[in-house]
Each structure stands twice: as structure tokens, then as C-alpha cells.
PDB file of C-alpha atoms in Angstrom:
ATOM      1  CA  MET A1435      -0.107  -0.327   0.193  1.00 51.00           C
ATOM      2  CA  ASN A1436       0.950   3.523  -0.940  1.00 57.00           C
ATOM      3  CA  GLN A1437       1.587   6.564   1.835  1.00 61.00           C
ATOM      4  CA  GLU A1438      -1.090   8.460   0.229  1.00 62.00           C
ATOM      5  CA  ALA A1439      -3.770   5.311   0.427  1.00 58.00           C
ATOM      6  CA  GLU A1440      -3.343   4.902   4.190  1.00 60.00           C
ATOM      7  CA  ALA A1441      -3.293   8.299   4.978  1.00 68.00           C
ATOM      8  CA  GLN A1442      -6.651   8.143   3.269  1.00 84.00           C
ATOM      9  CA  SER A1443      -7.474   4.958   4.894  1.00 88.00           C
ATOM     10  CA  PRO A1444     -10.775   5.286   7.379  1.00 91.00           C
ATOM     11  CA  GLU A1445      -9.594   3.926  10.654  1.00 92.00           C
ATOM     12  CA  PHE A1446     -12.846   2.313  13.151  1.00 90.00           C
ATOM     13  CA  SER A1447     -12.671   4.158  17.042  1.00 92.00           C
ATOM     14  CA  ALA A1448     -12.738   1.622  19.451  1.00 90.00           C
ATOM     15  CA  SER A1449     -13.102   5.055  22.186  1.00 90.00           C
ATOM     16  CA  GLU A1450     -16.100   5.934  20.343  1.00 94.00           C
ATOM     17  CA  LEU A1451     -18.158   2.755  20.252  1.00 97.00           C
ATOM     18  CA  TYR A1452     -21.980   2.632  20.707  1.00 98.00           C
ATOM     19  CA  LEU A1453     -24.356   0.309  20.810  1.00 98.00           C
ATOM     20  CA  GLU A1454     -27.728   0.005  17.853  1.00 98.00           C
ATOM     21  CA  GLU A1455     -31.292  -0.127  18.780  1.00 98.00           C
ATOM     22  CA  THR A1456     -33.835   0.654  16.927  1.00 98.00           C
ATOM     23  CA  PHE A1457     -37.334   1.320  18.197  1.00 98.00           C
ATOM     24  CA  THR A1458     -40.518   1.762  15.609  1.00 97.00           C
ATOM     25  CA  ASP A1459     -44.277   3.382  16.095  1.00 96.00           C
ATOM     26  CA  ARG A1460     -44.700   1.692  12.448  1.00 95.00           C
ATOM     27  CA  LYS A1461     -46.404   4.630  11.717  1.00 94.00           C
ATOM     28  CA  VAL A1462     -44.290   7.881  11.458  1.00 92.00           C
ATOM     29  CA  GLY A1463     -40.701   6.910  12.680  1.00 96.00           C
ATOM     30  CA  THR A1464     -38.126   5.008  14.123  1.00 98.00           C
ATOM     31  CA  ILE A1465     -36.122   6.609  16.603  1.00 99.00           C
ATOM     32  CA  ARG A1466     -31.940   4.834  16.672  1.00 98.00           C
ATOM     33  CA  ARG A1467     -30.806   4.737  20.494  1.00 98.00           C
ATOM     34  CA  LEU A1468     -26.935   5.296  20.320  1.00 98.00           C
ATOM     35  CA  THR A1469     -26.228   3.663  23.581  1.00 98.00           C
ATOM     36  CA  PRO A1470     -22.068   4.511  24.149  1.00 98.00           C
ATOM     37  CA  VAL A1471     -19.490   1.087  25.247  1.00 98.00           C
ATOM     38  CA  ASP A1472     -15.953   0.573  26.024  1.00 96.00           C
ATOM     39  CA  SER A1473     -13.434  -1.320  23.914  1.00 94.00           C
ATOM     40  CA  ALA A1474     -15.100  -4.270  25.244  1.00 95.00           C
ATOM     41  CA  GLY A1475     -19.071  -3.840  24.896  1.00 95.00           C
ATOM     42  CA  ASN A1476     -19.502  -2.802  28.301  1.00 96.00           C
ATOM     43  CA  PRO A1477     -21.947   0.378  28.587  1.00 96.00           C
ATOM     44  CA  ASP A1478     -19.388   3.261  29.011  1.00 96.00           C
ATOM     45  CA  ALA A1479     -21.127   5.528  31.625  1.00 94.00           C
ATOM     46  CA  ASP A1480     -19.655   8.676  31.508  1.00 95.00           C
ATOM     47  CA  ARG A1481     -20.842   9.308  27.575  1.00 96.00           C
ATOM     48  CA  PRO A1482     -24.484  10.322  27.413  1.00 96.00           C
ATOM     49  CA  PRO A1483     -26.733   8.280  25.232  1.00 97.00           C
ATOM     50  CA  VAL A1484     -27.466   9.359  21.647  1.00 98.00           C
ATOM     51  CA  TYR A1485     -30.874   9.803  19.970  1.00 99.00           C
ATOM     52  CA  GLN A1486     -31.990  10.368  16.558  1.00 99.00           C
ATOM     53  CA  GLY A1487     -35.108  10.429  14.803  1.00 98.00           C
ATOM     54  CA  MET A1488     -35.764   9.040  11.395  1.00 98.00           C
ATOM     55  CA  ALA A1489     -38.531   9.278   8.885  1.00 96.00           C
ATOM     56  CA  GLN A1490     -39.839   9.853   5.284  1.00 94.00           C
ATOM     57  CA  VAL A1491     -41.279  12.988   3.384  1.00 90.00           C
ATOM     58  CA  MET A1492     -43.033  12.223  -0.072  1.00 88.00           C
ATOM     59  CA  THR A1493     -42.196  14.794  -2.366  1.00 83.00           C
ATOM     60  CA  ALA A1494     -43.435  14.799  -5.573  1.00 84.00           C
ATOM     61  CA  ALA A1495     -39.577  13.717  -6.812  1.00 82.00           C
ATOM     62  CA  GLY A1496     -40.893  10.382  -4.529  1.00 89.00           C
ATOM     63  CA  PRO A1497     -40.073   9.653  -0.533  1.00 91.00           C
ATOM     64  CA  MET A1498     -37.330  12.080   0.383  1.00 90.00           C
ATOM     65  CA  PRO A1499     -35.415   9.965   3.530  1.00 94.00           C
ATOM     66  CA  LEU A1500     -34.991  12.406   6.725  1.00 95.00           C
ATOM     67  CA  ASN A1501     -32.301  12.083   9.641  1.00 97.00           C
ATOM     68  CA  PHE A1502     -32.044  14.156  12.607  1.00 98.00           C
ATOM     69  CA  ASP A1503     -30.493  14.643  16.102  1.00 98.00           C
ATOM     70  CA  ILE A1504     -33.255  14.289  18.629  1.00 98.00           C
ATOM     71  CA  PRO A1505     -32.165  15.697  21.814  1.00 98.00           C
ATOM     72  CA  GLY A1506     -33.489  13.524  25.136  1.00 97.00           C
ATOM     73  CA  ALA A1507     -32.294  12.275  28.804  1.00 96.00           C
ATOM     74  CA  ASN A1508     -34.083   9.033  27.720  1.00 97.00           C
ATOM     75  CA  LEU A1509     -36.118   7.641  25.842  1.00 98.00           C
ATOM     76  CA  GLU A1510     -39.320   9.016  26.905  1.00 98.00           C
ATOM     77  CA  GLU A1511     -37.453  12.564  26.079  1.00 98.00           C
ATOM     78  CA  ALA A1512     -37.039  11.691  23.120  1.00 98.00           C
ATOM     79  CA  CYS A1513     -40.150  10.548  21.499  1.00 98.00           C
ATOM     80  CA  GLY A1514     -42.108  13.174  23.110  1.00 98.00           C
ATOM     81  CA  ASN A1515     -39.581  15.748  20.895  1.00 98.00           C
ATOM     82  CA  PHE A1516     -39.909  13.588  17.807  1.00 98.00           C
ATOM     83  CA  SER A1517     -42.782  15.684  15.425  1.00 96.00           C
ATOM     84  CA  GLU A1518     -40.692  18.813  16.675  1.00 98.00           C
ATOM     85  CA  CYS A1519     -37.050  18.690  15.025  1.00 98.00           C
ATOM     86  CA  ALA A1520     -38.653  16.175  12.397  1.00 97.00           C
ATOM     87  CA  GLN A1521     -40.588  19.454  11.832  1.00 96.00           C
ATOM     88  CA  GLU A1522     -37.499  21.018  12.072  1.00 97.00           C
ATOM     89  CA  ALA A1523     -35.263  18.298   9.117  1.00 96.00           C
ATOM     90  CA  VAL A1524     -38.409  18.632   6.943  1.00 94.00           C
ATOM     91  CA  GLU A1525     -38.101  23.052   6.962  1.00 95.00           C
ATOM     92  CA  GLU A1526     -34.453  22.814   6.987  1.00 94.00           C
ATOM     93  CA  MET A1527     -35.149  20.285   3.646  1.00 90.00           C
ATOM     94  CA  ALA A1528     -36.934  22.098   2.173  1.00 89.00           C
ATOM     95  CA  GLN A1529     -34.629  25.799   2.220  1.00 93.00           C
ATOM     96  CA  LYS A1530     -31.419  23.245   1.048  1.00 90.00           C
ATOM     97  CA  LEU A1531     -34.090  21.979  -1.922  1.00 86.00           C
ATOM     98  CA  GLU A1532     -35.524  25.945  -2.871  1.00 90.00           C
ATOM     99  CA  GLU A1533     -31.360  26.897  -2.682  1.00 92.00           C
ATOM    100  CA  MET A1534     -30.887  24.585  -4.570  1.00 88.00           C
ATOM    101  CA  ARG A1535     -34.034  24.857  -6.703  1.00 87.00           C
ATOM    102  CA  ARG A1536     -33.381  28.606  -7.446  1.00 89.00           C
ATOM    103  CA  GLU A1537     -29.356  28.134  -8.387  1.00 88.00           C
ATOM    104  CA  GLN A1538     -30.517  25.912 -10.985  1.00 85.00           C
ATOM    105  CA  ALA A1539     -33.059  28.723 -12.516  1.00 84.00           C
ATOM    106  CA  SER A1540     -30.212  30.379 -12.494  1.00 83.00           C
ATOM    107  CA  GLN A1541     -28.017  28.671 -14.340  1.00 79.00           C
ATOM    108  CA  ILE A1542     -30.706  28.538 -17.350  1.00 68.00           C
ATOM    109  CA  VAL A1543     -29.393  29.626 -20.689  1.00 68.00           C
ATOM    110  CA  VAL A1544     -31.881  31.762 -22.173  1.00 65.00           C
ATOM    111  CA  PRO A1545     -30.969  31.982 -26.721  1.00 72.00           C
ATOM    112  CA  GLY A1546     -30.584  35.189 -27.874  1.00 66.00           C
ATOM    113  CA  GLN A1547     -29.465  37.611 -24.138  1.00 60.00           C
ATOM    114  CA  GLY A1548     -25.487  36.876 -24.388  1.00 56.00           C
ATOM    115  CA  GLY A1549     -22.229  34.951 -25.595  1.00 53.00           C
ATOM    116  CA  GLN A1550     -21.543  33.268 -28.309  1.00 55.00           C
ATOM    117  CA  GLN A1551     -24.062  32.765 -32.232  1.00 55.00           C
ATOM    118  CA  GLY A1552     -24.737  29.134 -32.538  1.00 55.00           C
ATOM    119  CA  GLY A1553     -24.124  26.757 -35.764  1.00 56.00           C
ATOM    120  CA  SER A1554     -21.765  24.838 -37.101  1.00 56.00           C
ATOM    121  CA  GLY A1555     -18.279  26.722 -36.735  1.00 55.00           C
ATOM    122  CA  ILE A1556     -17.566  25.703 -40.137  1.00 62.00           C
ATOM    123  CA  ILE A1557     -17.219  29.324 -42.392  1.00 63.00           C
ATOM    124  CA  GLY A1558     -19.038  29.171 -45.504  1.00 59.00           C
ATOM    125  CA  ALA A1559     -20.757  26.061 -45.031  1.00 51.00           C
TER     126      ALA A1559
END
């Protein structure tokens, strides 16, 4: 292996391991609880659990997955915060989509508004 490839190789951090559990209501979405563990797989009480929400929103282009962090000290709090965090994620997604739409619209070239003339580039053809 060359040095460049070695420098780009991701390293798995045994000091930042989490046990992953998934909870769903089978209607609205899913909450993933990431419980910190040590390299032996034992709970690490020095780090708090992390909660992440997952849901889908239907758009004109089809389903759009949403992933978002949820504040909470326990699963009950995370469940209570799910809706608000999901709504914020939807609003952020809508803003990003609108930004992308504006960028695409500004790149549209309108004939007759400057730029080079069309054609084959062959003189006298």
C-alpha cells in the first residue's frame, strides 16, 4: 500500500463505540438510540446516549429520507421531541431544495442574451 492510500484509510475508533438500538411506532418514523460502550462492549457511563430520528417525507420527486438528531436524556424524552425535530428537519430540507432550485434556475441559458452564436462553427457552410 502506498502512503497516500494509507493516509486516506479510515480508522475505526475503539474509544467511540456505540451500541445501536432501533425503536419504531410503525407509522411515523424510527428512533435510533446509540448507547456508548467501551472497547469490550460494556456500557460507558461517562458518555450520554445519543438519539437520532428517521422519517420519510413524500415529495414530487418521490420519498425523501430525513435523518435528524433528537435531544433527550432518555427514550421517553426523545419520543416527546420527535415531532418538533422532524418538523425542523422538513423545514431545513425545504430550504435546501429551494436553494438548489434557485441555483439551477440561474444557470439556465436563454437564447439571444449574449454569449456565443450557435452553429456548427464551419465558415461558409
